[in-house]
mmCIF file of C-alpha atoms in Angstrom:
data_model
loop_
_atom_site.group_PDB
_atom_site.id
_atom_site.type_symbol
_atom_site.label_atom_id
_atom_site.label_comp_id
_atom_site.label_asym_id
_atom_site.label_seq_id
_atom_site.Cartn_x
_atom_site.Cartn_y
_atom_site.Cartn_z
ATOM 1 C CA UNK A 1 -32.038 -4.965 -3.730
ATOM 2 C CA UNK A 2 -29.124 -7.278 -4.423
ATOM 3 C CA UNK A 3 -25.902 -6.436 -2.643
ATOM 4 C CA UNK A 4 -22.286 -7.456 -2.942
ATOM 5 C CA UNK A 5 -21.782 -11.012 -1.765
ATOM 6 C CA UNK A 6 -18.566 -12.237 -0.238
ATOM 7 C CA UNK A 7 -17.595 -15.722 0.771
ATOM 8 C CA UNK A 8 -16.630 -17.102 3.084
ATOM 9 C CA UNK A 9 -17.659 -14.690 5.817
ATOM 10 C CA UNK A 10 -15.102 -16.095 8.218
ATOM 11 C CA UNK A 11 -11.905 -18.009 7.566
ATOM 12 C CA UNK A 12 -9.258 -19.401 9.866
ATOM 13 C CA UNK A 13 -5.918 -20.432 8.410
ATOM 14 C CA UNK A 14 -2.485 -21.256 9.703
ATOM 15 C CA UNK A 15 0.753 -19.554 8.757
ATOM 16 C CA UNK A 16 2.088 -20.436 5.327
ATOM 17 C CA UNK A 17 -1.275 -21.751 4.168
ATOM 18 C CA UNK A 18 -3.223 -20.348 1.251
ATOM 19 C CA UNK A 19 -6.663 -18.771 1.151
ATOM 20 C CA UNK A 20 -9.099 -17.782 -1.566
ATOM 21 C CA UNK A 21 -11.705 -15.111 -1.001
ATOM 22 C CA UNK A 22 -14.606 -14.662 -3.390
ATOM 23 C CA UNK A 23 -16.635 -11.627 -4.316
ATOM 24 C CA UNK A 24 -19.847 -11.457 -6.323
ATOM 25 C CA UNK A 25 -20.633 -7.886 -7.401
ATOM 26 C CA UNK A 26 -24.037 -6.325 -7.695
ATOM 27 C CA UNK A 27 -25.655 -7.349 -11.020
ATOM 28 C CA UNK A 28 -24.599 -5.075 -13.908
ATOM 29 C CA UNK A 29 -21.614 -3.767 -11.958
ATOM 30 C CA UNK A 30 -18.463 -4.436 -13.959
ATOM 31 C CA UNK A 31 -15.872 -3.021 -11.565
ATOM 32 C CA UNK A 32 -14.631 -4.744 -8.441
ATOM 33 C CA UNK A 33 -12.328 -3.417 -5.725
ATOM 34 C CA UNK A 34 -10.565 -5.233 -2.904
ATOM 35 C CA UNK A 35 -9.708 -3.606 0.429
ATOM 36 C CA UNK A 36 -7.898 -4.851 3.525
ATOM 37 C CA UNK A 37 -8.839 -3.477 6.923
ATOM 38 C CA UNK A 38 -6.620 -4.410 9.829
ATOM 39 C CA UNK A 39 -7.878 -4.166 13.426
ATOM 40 C CA UNK A 40 -8.545 -0.530 14.268
ATOM 41 C CA UNK A 41 -7.211 0.643 10.906
ATOM 42 C CA UNK A 42 -8.635 2.294 7.807
ATOM 43 C CA UNK A 43 -9.444 0.129 4.814
ATOM 44 C CA UNK A 44 -6.468 -0.011 2.485
ATOM 45 C CA UNK A 45 -6.985 -0.380 -1.232
ATOM 46 C CA UNK A 46 -5.444 -3.543 -2.644
ATOM 47 C CA UNK A 47 -6.476 -3.908 -6.263
ATOM 48 C CA UNK A 48 -9.341 -3.304 -8.676
ATOM 49 C CA UNK A 49 -10.650 -4.834 -11.877
ATOM 50 C CA UNK A 50 -12.721 -3.443 -14.710
ATOM 51 C CA UNK A 51 -14.094 -5.724 -17.381
ATOM 52 C CA UNK A 52 -11.874 -8.580 -16.219
ATOM 53 C CA UNK A 53 -8.701 -6.519 -16.518
ATOM 54 C CA UNK A 54 -6.730 -5.094 -13.619
ATOM 55 C CA UNK A 55 -7.553 -1.388 -13.518
ATOM 56 C CA UNK A 56 -5.529 -0.227 -10.545
ATOM 57 C CA UNK A 57 -3.152 -1.620 -7.979
ATOM 58 C CA UNK A 58 -2.585 -0.485 -4.441
ATOM 59 C CA UNK A 59 -0.736 -1.965 -1.515
ATOM 60 C CA UNK A 60 -1.270 -5.589 -2.447
ATOM 61 C CA UNK A 61 1.569 -7.885 -1.362
ATOM 62 C CA UNK A 62 3.299 -9.987 -3.999
ATOM 63 C CA UNK A 63 2.009 -13.062 -2.158
ATOM 64 C CA UNK A 64 -1.515 -12.064 -3.133
ATOM 65 C CA UNK A 65 -3.076 -12.247 -6.559
ATOM 66 C CA UNK A 66 -6.544 -11.561 -7.840
ATOM 67 C CA UNK A 67 -8.596 -11.870 -10.951
ATOM 68 C CA UNK A 68 -12.014 -11.091 -12.297
ATOM 69 C CA UNK A 69 -13.905 -13.721 -14.235
ATOM 70 C CA UNK A 70 -16.270 -13.568 -17.203
ATOM 71 C CA UNK A 71 -19.300 -13.403 -14.881
ATOM 72 C CA UNK A 72 -17.614 -10.425 -13.145
ATOM 73 C CA UNK A 73 -17.065 -12.200 -9.878
ATOM 74 C CA UNK A 74 -13.595 -11.808 -8.440
ATOM 75 C CA UNK A 75 -11.278 -13.942 -6.347
ATOM 76 C CA UNK A 76 -8.449 -12.844 -4.109
ATOM 77 C CA UNK A 77 -5.810 -15.531 -3.725
ATOM 78 C CA UNK A 78 -3.501 -15.277 -0.759
ATOM 79 C CA UNK A 79 -0.474 -17.529 -0.367
ATOM 80 C CA UNK A 80 2.172 -18.031 2.314
ATOM 81 C CA UNK A 81 -0.155 -16.445 4.841
ATOM 82 C CA UNK A 82 1.404 -14.457 7.646
ATOM 83 C CA UNK A 83 0.018 -13.460 11.030
ATOM 84 C CA UNK A 84 -0.189 -9.870 9.805
ATOM 85 C CA UNK A 85 -2.618 -10.881 7.080
ATOM 86 C CA UNK A 86 -5.326 -11.275 9.711
ATOM 87 C CA UNK A 87 -7.833 -8.637 8.762
ATOM 88 C CA UNK A 88 -11.235 -7.914 7.340
ATOM 89 C CA UNK A 89 -11.179 -8.090 3.556
ATOM 90 C CA UNK A 90 -13.811 -6.055 1.803
ATOM 91 C CA UNK A 91 -14.904 -6.259 -1.762
ATOM 92 C CA UNK A 92 -16.771 -3.376 -3.365
ATOM 93 C CA UNK A 93 -18.402 -3.023 -6.745
ATOM 94 C CA UNK A 94 -19.483 -0.124 -8.883
ATOM 95 C CA UNK A 95 -20.903 0.482 -12.348
ATOM 96 C CA UNK A 96 -18.476 1.362 -15.145
ATOM 97 C CA UNK A 97 -15.536 3.161 -13.558
ATOM 98 C CA UNK A 98 -14.603 5.638 -16.274
ATOM 99 C CA UNK A 99 -11.794 8.048 -15.461
ATOM 100 C CA UNK A 100 -12.490 9.517 -12.048
ATOM 101 C CA UNK A 101 -16.220 9.420 -12.619
ATOM 102 C CA UNK A 102 -16.802 8.973 -8.933
ATOM 103 C CA UNK A 103 -19.223 6.102 -9.115
ATOM 104 C CA UNK A 104 -20.367 5.020 -5.676
ATOM 105 C CA UNK A 105 -18.712 1.874 -4.461
ATOM 106 C CA UNK A 106 -21.008 -0.574 -2.757
ATOM 107 C CA UNK A 107 -19.245 -2.659 -0.168
ATOM 108 C CA UNK A 108 -19.816 -6.268 0.714
ATOM 109 C CA UNK A 109 -20.041 -7.535 4.291
ATOM 110 C CA UNK A 110 -16.393 -8.571 4.275
ATOM 111 C CA UNK A 111 -14.489 -11.749 4.949
ATOM 112 C CA UNK A 112 -12.814 -11.934 8.320
ATOM 113 C CA UNK A 113 -9.533 -13.807 7.982
ATOM 114 C CA UNK A 114 -7.678 -15.021 11.016
ATOM 115 C CA UNK A 115 -4.189 -16.430 10.564
ATOM 116 C CA UNK A 116 -2.915 -18.509 13.465
ATOM 117 C CA UNK B 1 0.931 11.466 7.344
ATOM 118 C CA UNK B 2 -2.566 10.410 6.393
ATOM 119 C CA UNK B 3 -3.903 12.351 3.438
ATOM 120 C CA UNK B 4 -7.410 12.414 4.911
ATOM 121 C CA UNK B 5 -7.647 13.473 8.543
ATOM 122 C CA UNK B 6 -10.846 13.408 10.581
ATOM 123 C CA UNK B 7 -11.864 14.893 13.896
ATOM 124 C CA UNK B 8 -12.837 14.199 16.521
ATOM 125 C CA UNK B 9 -11.446 10.689 16.747
ATOM 126 C CA UNK B 10 -14.395 9.667 18.900
ATOM 127 C CA UNK B 11 -17.582 11.323 20.079
ATOM 128 C CA UNK B 12 -20.340 10.473 22.539
ATOM 129 C CA UNK B 13 -23.670 12.294 22.321
ATOM 130 C CA UNK B 14 -27.152 11.874 23.752
ATOM 131 C CA UNK B 15 -29.972 10.588 21.621
ATOM 132 C CA UNK B 16 -31.810 13.397 19.863
ATOM 133 C CA UNK B 17 -28.827 15.740 19.822
ATOM 134 C CA UNK B 18 -27.060 16.996 16.727
ATOM 135 C CA UNK B 19 -23.369 16.603 15.951
ATOM 136 C CA UNK B 20 -20.848 17.609 13.331
ATOM 137 C CA UNK B 21 -17.883 15.585 12.164
ATOM 138 C CA UNK B 22 -14.914 17.173 10.392
ATOM 139 C CA UNK B 23 -12.690 16.035 7.556
ATOM 140 C CA UNK B 24 -9.542 17.708 6.198
ATOM 141 C CA UNK B 25 -7.811 16.313 3.151
ATOM 142 C CA UNK B 26 -4.653 16.925 1.198
ATOM 143 C CA UNK B 27 -5.350 14.466 -1.599
ATOM 144 C CA UNK B 28 -4.790 16.061 -4.978
ATOM 145 C CA UNK B 29 -6.043 16.319 -7.646
ATOM 146 C CA UNK B 30 -9.380 15.906 -5.994
ATOM 147 C CA UNK B 31 -12.319 14.309 -7.778
ATOM 148 C CA UNK B 32 -15.001 13.719 -5.205
ATOM 149 C CA UNK B 33 -15.523 13.277 -1.503
ATOM 150 C CA UNK B 34 -17.748 10.728 0.142
ATOM 151 C CA UNK B 35 -18.940 10.030 3.623
ATOM 152 C CA UNK B 36 -19.428 6.415 4.622
ATOM 153 C CA UNK B 37 -20.984 4.872 7.717
ATOM 154 C CA UNK B 38 -19.391 1.683 8.916
ATOM 155 C CA UNK B 39 -20.862 -0.511 11.610
ATOM 156 C CA UNK B 40 -18.366 -2.672 13.462
ATOM 157 C CA UNK B 41 -17.331 -5.625 11.352
ATOM 158 C CA UNK B 42 -19.524 -4.560 8.432
ATOM 159 C CA UNK B 43 -18.783 -3.017 5.066
ATOM 160 C CA UNK B 44 -18.920 0.772 4.735
ATOM 161 C CA UNK B 45 -22.242 2.153 3.501
ATOM 162 C CA UNK B 46 -22.262 5.287 1.374
ATOM 163 C CA UNK B 47 -24.085 8.298 2.845
ATOM 164 C CA UNK B 48 -23.195 11.138 0.464
ATOM 165 C CA UNK B 49 -20.942 11.844 -2.473
ATOM 166 C CA UNK B 50 -19.936 15.327 -3.618
ATOM 167 C CA UNK B 51 -17.846 16.566 -6.512
ATOM 168 C CA UNK B 52 -15.534 19.564 -6.097
ATOM 169 C CA UNK B 53 -18.255 21.861 -7.474
ATOM 170 C CA UNK B 54 -20.838 20.906 -4.865
ATOM 171 C CA UNK B 55 -21.056 22.649 -1.511
ATOM 172 C CA UNK B 56 -23.642 20.556 0.250
ATOM 173 C CA UNK B 57 -25.476 17.283 -0.087
ATOM 174 C CA UNK B 58 -28.190 15.852 2.140
ATOM 175 C CA UNK B 59 -29.380 12.329 2.769
ATOM 176 C CA UNK B 60 -32.144 12.261 5.347
ATOM 177 C CA UNK B 61 -30.719 13.353 8.680
ATOM 178 C CA UNK B 62 -27.219 13.491 7.220
ATOM 179 C CA UNK B 63 -25.954 16.704 5.617
ATOM 180 C CA UNK B 64 -22.458 16.951 4.184
ATOM 181 C CA UNK B 65 -20.697 20.175 3.265
ATOM 182 C CA UNK B 66 -17.593 20.711 1.202
ATOM 183 C CA UNK B 67 -15.190 23.634 0.881
ATOM 184 C CA UNK B 68 -12.818 22.712 -1.926
ATOM 185 C CA UNK B 69 -10.753 25.867 -1.357
ATOM 186 C CA UNK B 70 -9.864 25.006 2.220
ATOM 187 C CA UNK B 71 -10.077 21.250 1.536
ATOM 188 C CA UNK B 72 -12.490 20.707 4.365
ATOM 189 C CA UNK B 73 -15.714 18.767 4.653
ATOM 190 C CA UNK B 74 -18.175 18.211 7.440
ATOM 191 C CA UNK B 75 -20.942 15.739 8.132
ATOM 192 C CA UNK B 76 -23.817 17.017 10.232
ATOM 193 C CA UNK B 77 -26.129 14.506 11.846
ATOM 194 C CA UNK B 78 -29.475 15.835 13.018
ATOM 195 C CA UNK B 79 -31.636 14.378 15.786
ATOM 196 C CA UNK B 80 -29.286 11.479 16.429
ATOM 197 C CA UNK B 81 -30.600 7.980 17.031
ATOM 198 C CA UNK B 82 -29.079 5.015 18.801
ATOM 199 C CA UNK B 83 -28.619 3.328 15.419
ATOM 200 C CA UNK B 84 -26.314 6.161 14.353
ATOM 201 C CA UNK B 85 -23.623 4.654 16.574
ATOM 202 C CA UNK B 86 -20.931 3.667 14.101
ATOM 203 C CA UNK B 87 -17.698 4.782 12.525
ATOM 204 C CA UNK B 88 -18.048 7.613 10.017
ATOM 205 C CA UNK B 89 -15.386 7.685 7.376
ATOM 206 C CA UNK B 90 -14.497 10.495 5.008
ATOM 207 C CA UNK B 91 -13.220 9.122 1.712
ATOM 208 C CA UNK B 92 -11.601 11.032 -1.130
ATOM 209 C CA UNK B 93 -11.248 9.948 -4.714
ATOM 210 C CA UNK B 94 -8.471 11.147 -7.014
ATOM 211 C CA UNK B 95 -9.141 12.611 -10.422
ATOM 212 C CA UNK B 96 -8.201 9.993 -12.976
ATOM 213 C CA UNK B 97 -7.518 7.606 -10.128
ATOM 214 C CA UNK B 98 -9.838 4.977 -11.501
ATOM 215 C CA UNK B 99 -12.206 5.511 -8.600
ATOM 216 C CA UNK B 100 -9.545 4.399 -6.126
ATOM 217 C CA UNK B 101 -10.511 5.645 -2.704
ATOM 218 C CA UNK B 102 -8.354 7.115 0.034
ATOM 219 C CA UNK B 103 -9.985 6.512 3.386
ATOM 220 C CA UNK B 104 -9.863 8.890 6.317
ATOM 221 C CA UNK B 105 -9.045 7.970 9.872
ATOM 222 C CA UNK B 106 -12.703 7.820 10.854
ATOM 223 C CA UNK B 107 -14.745 9.205 13.738
ATOM 224 C CA UNK B 108 -16.228 6.707 16.142
ATOM 225 C CA UNK B 109 -19.671 8.000 17.162
ATOM 226 C CA UNK B 110 -21.621 6.610 20.080
ATOM 227 C CA UNK B 111 -25.192 7.724 20.733
ATOM 228 C CA UNK B 112 -26.463 7.089 24.234
ATOM 229 C CA UNK B 113 -29.829 7.354 25.966
#
């Protein structure tokens, strides 16, 4: 079965550079979530999109932005990178979110970002 | 203080043995509780999902229980295998929270021969 695809899988950037992470949800999933997981930490919710509109916002820095496109894939844009941005960035997708419907989120393999 | 606390933080068991992982949450209003398995460097994989009205849910050798009154959940793993070595994360979703998840601290399980 098709899973969530993330690219790139690994990314090395220097401080103050920009990075773009991509997420391709499971077919027919219209909701995408982004999470950041620092070394030895729990995943932290960043932002989510439903039908190309932002549906919820978590602890996403102002330096980051994201969007969901007409084909439902999503991109996380990160600017002015800092050392502390080094983390594993997960994307998850689910079918129509509803209001607390509890749809299972299916996670991608993650993009490991290293900022030097 | 984390709204989803898990114990133990880490656990080592022998292959074939059973184990139980605990989760206590304070997240409110509560919608559903999930258990995820996360291999190092990989995305979390859903094991079970329970609403507040469900007391137990099984998935193969994994059985999750939920007590919404005491806000406690457990994940019981039967006849452990080496491939069960991973981090097990309890995740709670808020009612009306747009399916936003609050992740627990995780239990690192290692299964040895």
